[in-house]
Every structure is written in C-alpha cells, then in structure tokens.
Amino acid sequence: MIRTTFHAYGFALLFGLTLFPVAMATSEPPATGAIIILRDKNDATCSLEIPAEGSGLTYRYELEAFGTKCKGFVARTIEFVELPSALKIFLSDDDWCSESSSDQDFWIKLRTTKKSTTVGITKITTLFDYNRNVIIGPGLLLENKYQKVDGEVLDKLSCIKIVASRAFNVPLPPAATERDRSWSGSHPEDDVNLTCYSNQIMTGRKHMGDEQGYTYHECATAVQSGASVVIQTITKSTGIKESAGIYFVCPNNRVMIGREHIGDENADTYYGCAPATNAGRNLTVTPHGWSDSMKEANSEFRCPTNQFLIGRWHQGDENGNTRYRCATLQ
C-alpha cells in the first residue's frame, strides 16, 4: 500500500490546530462597521463581512457549504449596516448561488446607491413585496427579482453573493499566476493524508476506481508581482462524511492546501486551508462557480489556468458525483 505525504508540513501538524467552525452558535457579539446581519426565527444572529469599497471583489456565502460563515443558519430576516455605495447583493435559495437554475424558488438583486447605507431588520419575504427598480430603504435599490409560482421564500435563503464596485483610481493587485504545477504520487483513496509542499496550493485532483483505487492531488506555487506567495498557518476542517453530499469551501480568503481521508465513502474527509500573503499583505481569494458534476471513479479535475482550489463536493460512493471549486488569488 502506497501512502504519500509531501513533507513535514503534512496533516500530522494539523491535528493540534483549531477546527473550522461548521455551524453558528445561537448568538454573536454586536457587529460593527460595514456588515450584513442575518437573524433566524429566534433572533439569533450571524454576521457577514463585506468586501472593501472600491476593491471590485466578490464574497460568496453558501449556507450549505462546510467552511462557509453562517453554515446551516436559517435566516428569516436581514439587516444592512453601513454598506458602501454601489455594492451589489444577490440573495437566492439555490445552493450554487445561481440565477438560472430550474430548481430554485427565488432570487433577488439589491444595490446600494449611497455611502453608509443602513436598512434595519427586514423580513426576507417582505423584499418581494416591492417592485423592480424601487428604493426599498434609504440608499437600497431593488434592481430585479424572481419568484417561482408557489415558490417558498420563508427560511429558504441558501446563498448570499456580495460584489464591491471597483475604484477607478485604485488598481486591483495583479492576480497570482501559477508555477510548477505537478501531481503527487499515487495513494489509495482509503488512506489519503496529503499536504502540498511548503508554499504551494492545491490545483487539482484525480481518482481511479473505488476507495482502494488510486488518488492523485495536484499542487502549484502561486506567484504575484514576480514573488512566490507565502502560505500561512494551515487549519484543519471538521470531519465531513465523504458520501454525504456536503459542500466544503475554505473560509473567506483561504485556499486549499491539503486533504485527508481514511476509509471508505462513509468515513470522514478533512481539508486543510490557509491564508496566503505576499510582501506582508494578505491576499484576497475570489471564488468562481462550481465545476460541472463528474463521476468520482476515473475522474480528473484541474483548476483553470491561474486559479487555485478552494472547494469540493462529493455524494455517494465511487459511482457518485463530485464537483470542485476554484478561485483567483489577488
């Protein structure tokens, strides 16, 4: 039996680290600054950070994905606090944050029209009482909306996408490029314990056969402005049942560095994620959409050029489907 661990930076180091939270507590401290606050039917809260004004960046919160802030939170109301101007907000019941899925019941698009936009606690169902292109609160415009006939909105919010405007006089940092992409050696899927080499990030994975078939992971160095990106402390996720059809995404502004899975499809999988820096600055991770589904057995996935892995989903055994998610690093 072959077992590949890249080097001493491996998952053995992660066991003593704090796990990613995967479900919100019943309450949070009061939030300050630009923030979106969700509340459930019992008034427990969960707060979402906002991309910086003028950054042009996108934050996505998919509430069914492990590693996502507010994982599993059932939002009934929403509150907007001190939001910057020209911020776009997309709300949907679709797990993939789509506005074209045939399965979704609703989506709604909002946009702020002034600085420091604050709109108090609002029922998400109430948003659909407003017409398109109508100001629904001081500085908050409802641009567009969709609700399926008899579609359920109450307590069904699954995804929030937040897009900041791009400042004309503040250039975005260049996107990191990849260098030295390479595959790991083979290791049986029921005995995977792998972390990329120091200062490398996962970019792909392939698997052949059942849980005793072989798996490979691909890693690469990220380069920005001619310098190699530095990977900071790796944190290990909580265990996720491999076959359960549960989405995992690294928390905001972290990239995937490693993966562990011991056993068959009913055993747990753990992911290692970490922030990345260049010249002492934390890089921003902008997620892209999920890949198409592929049959796990005899599958191969590589992130598009100059993108890096941040998420994975799998359901069932080796005949079940798998999806991946990649991101741009800036």
Coordinates of C-alpha atoms in Angstrom, one line a residue:
M1 CA 0.0 0.0 0.0
I2 CA 1.4 3.4 -1.0
R3 CA 0.8 6.4 1.1
T4 CA 2.1 9.8 0.1
T5 CA 2.7 12.7 2.4
F6 CA 4.5 15.5 0.7
H7 CA 6.7 16.6 3.6
A8 CA 6.8 17.6 7.3
Y9 CA 4.3 20.3 6.6
G10 CA 1.8 17.5 6.3
F11 CA -1.5 16.8 8.1
A12 CA 0.1 15.4 11.2
L13 CA 0.9 19.0 12.0
L14 CA -2.8 20.0 11.7
F15 CA -4.2 17.7 14.3
G16 CA -3.4 20.1 17.1
L17 CA -4.9 23.2 15.4
T18 CA -8.3 24.7 15.9
L19 CA -11.0 23.3 13.7
F20 CA -13.1 25.4 11.3
P21 CA -16.5 26.1 12.9
V22 CA -19.2 24.5 10.8
A23 CA -22.3 25.8 12.5
M24 CA -23.1 29.1 14.1
A25 CA -23.7 29.5 17.8
T26 CA -27.0 30.8 18.9
S27 CA -25.8 34.4 19.1
E28 CA -22.9 36.7 18.2
P29 CA -21.5 39.8 19.7
P30 CA -22.9 43.0 18.2
A31 CA -21.3 43.7 14.8
T32 CA -19.6 47.0 13.9
G33 CA -18.7 48.6 10.6
A34 CA -20.0 47.5 7.2
I35 CA -21.8 44.3 7.7
I36 CA -24.9 42.3 6.8
I37 CA -26.7 40.6 9.7
L38 CA -28.9 37.6 9.4
R39 CA -31.4 36.7 12.1
D40 CA -33.3 33.4 12.5
K41 CA -36.9 33.0 13.9
N42 CA -35.5 33.1 17.4
D43 CA -33.5 36.3 16.7
A44 CA -30.1 34.5 16.9
T45 CA -27.7 36.4 14.6
C46 CA -25.0 35.7 12.1
S47 CA -22.9 38.5 10.6
L48 CA -21.3 38.5 7.1
E49 CA -18.2 40.6 6.2
I50 CA -18.3 42.9 3.2
P51 CA -15.6 43.2 0.5
A52 CA -13.8 46.5 0.8
E53 CA -15.2 49.5 -1.0
G54 CA -13.6 50.0 -4.4
S55 CA -12.0 46.6 -4.3
G56 CA -14.1 45.0 -7.1
L57 CA -14.0 41.8 -5.1
T58 CA -16.8 39.2 -4.7
Y59 CA -17.7 37.4 -1.4
R60 CA -20.0 34.4 -1.6
Y61 CA -21.6 32.8 1.4
E62 CA -23.2 29.4 0.5
L63 CA -25.0 28.4 3.7
E64 CA -25.0 24.7 2.9
A65 CA -21.2 24.6 2.4
F66 CA -18.9 23.5 5.3
G67 CA -16.3 26.1 6.0
T68 CA -18.7 28.9 5.0
K69 CA -19.6 31.6 7.5
C70 CA -23.1 31.1 8.8
K71 CA -23.1 27.4 7.7
G72 CA -26.5 25.9 8.4
F73 CA -28.0 29.2 9.6
V74 CA -31.7 29.5 8.8
A75 CA -32.2 33.2 8.0
R76 CA -35.6 34.8 8.4
T77 CA -34.6 38.5 8.4
I78 CA -31.8 40.6 7.0
E79 CA -30.2 43.9 8.2
F80 CA -27.8 46.1 6.3
V81 CA -25.3 48.2 8.3
E82 CA -23.0 51.0 7.0
L83 CA -22.7 49.5 3.5
P84 CA -20.6 51.2 0.9
S85 CA -22.0 52.7 -2.3
A86 CA -22.5 50.6 -5.5
L87 CA -22.4 47.3 -3.5
K88 CA -24.4 44.6 -5.3
I89 CA -26.1 41.9 -3.2
F90 CA -27.6 38.7 -4.6
L91 CA -29.9 36.5 -2.4
S92 CA -31.1 33.1 -3.5
D93 CA -32.4 29.7 -2.3
D94 CA -30.1 28.0 -4.8
D95 CA -27.1 26.2 -3.2
W96 CA -24.9 27.1 -6.1
C97 CA -25.9 30.8 -6.0
S98 CA -27.3 30.6 -9.5
E99 CA -29.9 32.8 -11.1
S100 CA -30.8 30.3 -13.8
S101 CA -31.4 27.0 -12.0
S102 CA -34.6 25.3 -12.8
D103 CA -34.8 24.1 -9.3
Q104 CA -34.7 27.4 -7.4
D105 CA -37.7 29.1 -5.9
F106 CA -36.4 32.7 -5.8
W107 CA -33.6 35.2 -6.2
I108 CA -33.4 38.9 -5.6
K109 CA -30.8 41.6 -6.6
L110 CA -30.1 44.6 -4.5
R111 CA -27.7 47.6 -4.9
T112 CA -26.7 50.4 -2.6
T113 CA -26.9 53.9 -4.1
K114 CA -25.1 55.9 -1.4
K115 CA -22.4 55.6 1.2
S116 CA -23.1 54.2 4.7
T117 CA -26.4 52.6 3.6
T118 CA -28.2 51.3 6.6
V119 CA -31.6 49.5 6.4
G120 CA -33.0 48.0 9.6
I121 CA -34.2 44.4 10.2
T122 CA -36.3 43.3 7.2
K123 CA -38.1 40.1 6.6
I124 CA -36.7 38.4 3.5
T125 CA -40.2 37.6 2.4
T126 CA -41.1 41.3 2.6
L127 CA -38.5 42.1 0.0
F128 CA -40.7 40.5 -2.7
D129 CA -43.5 43.0 -1.9
Y130 CA -41.5 45.7 -3.7
N131 CA -41.5 46.3 -7.5
R132 CA -38.3 46.2 -9.6
N133 CA -36.1 49.4 -9.7
V134 CA -37.7 50.7 -6.5
I135 CA -35.8 52.2 -3.5
I136 CA -36.9 50.0 -0.6
G137 CA -34.9 51.7 2.1
P138 CA -32.5 54.7 2.4
G139 CA -29.9 54.0 -0.2
L140 CA -31.0 50.5 -1.1
L141 CA -32.4 49.7 -4.6
L142 CA -34.2 46.5 -5.5
E143 CA -32.9 46.0 -9.1
N144 CA -34.6 42.7 -10.0
K145 CA -36.3 39.7 -8.5
Y146 CA -37.7 36.3 -9.4
Q147 CA -40.1 34.0 -7.6
K148 CA -41.4 30.8 -8.9
V149 CA -45.1 30.4 -8.8
D150 CA -45.9 29.0 -5.4
G151 CA -42.2 29.1 -4.6
E152 CA -41.3 29.1 -0.9
V153 CA -39.2 32.0 0.4
L154 CA -39.6 31.8 4.2
D155 CA -36.5 30.4 5.8
K156 CA -35.1 29.2 2.5
L157 CA -32.2 31.5 1.9
S158 CA -29.1 29.5 0.9
C159 CA -26.7 31.9 -0.8
I160 CA -25.6 35.5 -0.5
K161 CA -23.2 36.9 -3.1
I162 CA -21.8 40.4 -2.4
V163 CA -19.9 42.3 -5.1
A164 CA -18.0 45.5 -4.4
S165 CA -17.6 48.2 -7.0
R166 CA -14.1 48.8 -8.4
A167 CA -12.5 52.2 -7.8
F168 CA -11.2 53.9 -10.9
N169 CA -8.1 55.4 -9.2
V170 CA -7.2 52.3 -7.1
P171 CA -5.8 49.5 -9.3
L172 CA -6.5 45.9 -8.2
P173 CA -3.4 43.9 -7.3
P174 CA -2.5 41.6 -10.1
A175 CA -3.9 38.1 -10.0
A176 CA -1.4 35.5 -8.9
T177 CA -0.2 33.1 -11.6
E178 CA 0.7 29.5 -11.2
R179 CA 4.1 27.9 -11.5
D180 CA 5.4 24.4 -11.3
R181 CA 2.1 22.5 -11.3
S182 CA 2.7 18.9 -10.6
W183 CA 0.9 15.8 -9.5
S184 CA 1.6 13.9 -6.3
G185 CA 2.5 10.2 -6.3
S186 CA -0.4 7.8 -6.2
H187 CA -2.1 6.8 -2.9
P188 CA -5.1 4.7 -2.2
E189 CA -8.2 6.8 -1.6
D190 CA -8.9 5.0 1.7
D191 CA -5.5 6.1 3.0
V192 CA -5.0 9.7 1.9
N193 CA -3.1 12.1 4.1
L194 CA -1.5 14.7 1.9
T195 CA -0.4 18.3 2.1
C196 CA 1.2 20.3 -0.6
Y197 CA 4.9 21.2 -0.4
S198 CA 5.7 24.4 1.6
N199 CA 4.1 27.5 0.0
Q200 CA 2.2 25.5 -2.6
I201 CA -1.6 25.4 -3.1
M202 CA -3.8 22.6 -4.5
T203 CA -4.9 23.0 -8.1
G204 CA -6.4 19.6 -9.0
R205 CA -7.3 16.0 -8.1
K206 CA -7.9 12.7 -10.0
H207 CA -9.1 9.3 -8.8
M208 CA -9.5 5.9 -10.4
G209 CA -11.7 3.1 -9.1
D210 CA -13.3 2.6 -5.7
E211 CA -11.9 3.5 -2.3
Q212 CA -9.0 1.2 -2.9
G213 CA -8.2 2.8 -6.2
Y214 CA -5.6 5.4 -6.5
T215 CA -5.9 9.2 -6.0
Y216 CA -3.5 12.0 -7.0
H217 CA -3.5 15.6 -6.0
E218 CA -2.0 18.4 -8.0
C219 CA -0.3 21.4 -6.4
A220 CA 1.4 24.6 -7.6
T221 CA 3.3 27.7 -6.5
A222 CA 1.4 31.0 -6.7
V223 CA 3.4 33.9 -8.0
Q224 CA 2.4 37.6 -7.7
S225 CA 4.5 40.5 -9.0
G226 CA 7.4 38.2 -9.5
A227 CA 7.5 36.9 -6.0
S228 CA 6.3 33.5 -4.7
V229 CA 3.2 33.7 -2.4
V230 CA 3.8 32.6 1.2
I231 CA 1.3 30.2 2.8
Q232 CA 0.5 30.9 6.4
T233 CA -0.7 28.6 9.2
I234 CA -2.9 25.7 7.9
T235 CA -6.1 25.0 9.7
K236 CA -7.9 21.6 9.5
S237 CA -11.7 21.4 8.9
T238 CA -14.1 19.4 10.9
G239 CA -14.6 15.9 9.5
I240 CA -17.2 15.6 6.7
K241 CA -18.8 12.3 5.8
E242 CA -17.3 11.7 2.3
S243 CA -20.5 10.3 0.8
A244 CA -23.0 12.7 2.3
G245 CA -23.2 15.3 -0.5
I246 CA -22.0 18.1 1.7
Y247 CA -20.3 21.1 0.1
F248 CA -17.0 22.2 1.6
V249 CA -15.4 25.6 0.8
C250 CA -12.4 27.1 2.5
P251 CA -13.4 30.1 4.7
N252 CA -13.1 33.6 3.0
N253 CA -9.6 34.4 1.8
R254 CA -8.1 31.0 2.4
V255 CA -7.0 28.4 -0.2
M256 CA -6.9 24.6 0.0
I257 CA -3.5 23.1 1.0
G258 CA -4.3 19.5 1.9
R259 CA -6.8 16.7 2.3
E260 CA -7.2 13.6 4.5
H261 CA -9.5 10.7 4.1
I262 CA -9.1 7.3 5.8
G263 CA -11.7 4.6 5.0
D264 CA -14.5 4.1 2.5
E265 CA -17.1 6.6 1.3
N266 CA -18.8 6.5 4.8
A267 CA -15.7 7.7 6.5
D268 CA -14.8 11.4 7.2
T269 CA -12.8 13.7 5.0
Y270 CA -10.8 16.6 6.4
Y271 CA -9.5 19.6 4.4
G272 CA -6.6 21.9 5.2
C273 CA -6.9 25.6 4.3
A274 CA -4.7 28.6 4.9
P275 CA -4.3 32.3 4.1
A276 CA -1.7 33.4 1.6
T277 CA 0.5 36.5 1.8
N278 CA 2.8 38.5 -0.4
A279 CA 5.2 41.2 0.9
G280 CA 3.3 41.0 4.2
R281 CA -0.1 41.6 2.6
N282 CA -2.9 39.1 3.0
L283 CA -4.1 38.1 -0.5
T284 CA -7.8 38.1 -1.3
V285 CA -9.4 34.9 -2.6
T286 CA -12.2 35.5 -5.2
P287 CA -14.3 32.3 -5.7
H288 CA -15.6 31.2 -9.1
G289 CA -18.6 28.9 -9.7
W290 CA -18.6 25.2 -9.0
S291 CA -17.4 22.8 -11.7
D292 CA -19.8 20.5 -13.6
S293 CA -20.5 17.2 -11.9
M294 CA -18.3 14.3 -12.8
K295 CA -18.4 10.6 -11.8
E296 CA -15.9 10.1 -9.0
A297 CA -14.4 6.9 -10.4
N298 CA -12.0 7.6 -13.2
S299 CA -12.3 11.4 -12.8
E300 CA -9.8 14.1 -13.3
F301 CA -10.1 17.8 -12.5
R302 CA -7.7 20.7 -12.8
C303 CA -8.5 24.3 -12.0
P304 CA -8.4 26.6 -15.0
T305 CA -5.0 28.3 -15.6
N306 CA -4.0 30.7 -12.8
Q307 CA -6.8 29.5 -10.5
F308 CA -6.5 27.6 -7.2
L309 CA -8.6 25.0 -5.4
I310 CA -10.9 26.2 -2.6
G311 CA -13.8 23.7 -2.5
R312 CA -15.0 20.2 -3.2
W313 CA -18.3 18.3 -3.0
H314 CA -19.0 14.6 -3.3
Q315 CA -22.1 12.4 -2.9
G316 CA -22.3 8.6 -2.8
D317 CA -19.6 6.0 -3.5
E318 CA -17.2 6.0 -6.4
N319 CA -20.1 5.9 -8.8
G320 CA -21.5 9.2 -7.2
N321 CA -20.7 12.6 -8.5
T322 CA -18.0 15.1 -7.5
R323 CA -17.7 18.9 -8.0
Y324 CA -14.9 21.3 -7.4
R325 CA -14.5 25.0 -6.9
C326 CA -11.6 27.2 -7.8
A327 CA -10.7 30.9 -7.1
T328 CA -8.5 33.7 -8.2
L329 CA -5.8 35.0 -5.8
Q330 CA -5.0 38.7 -5.6

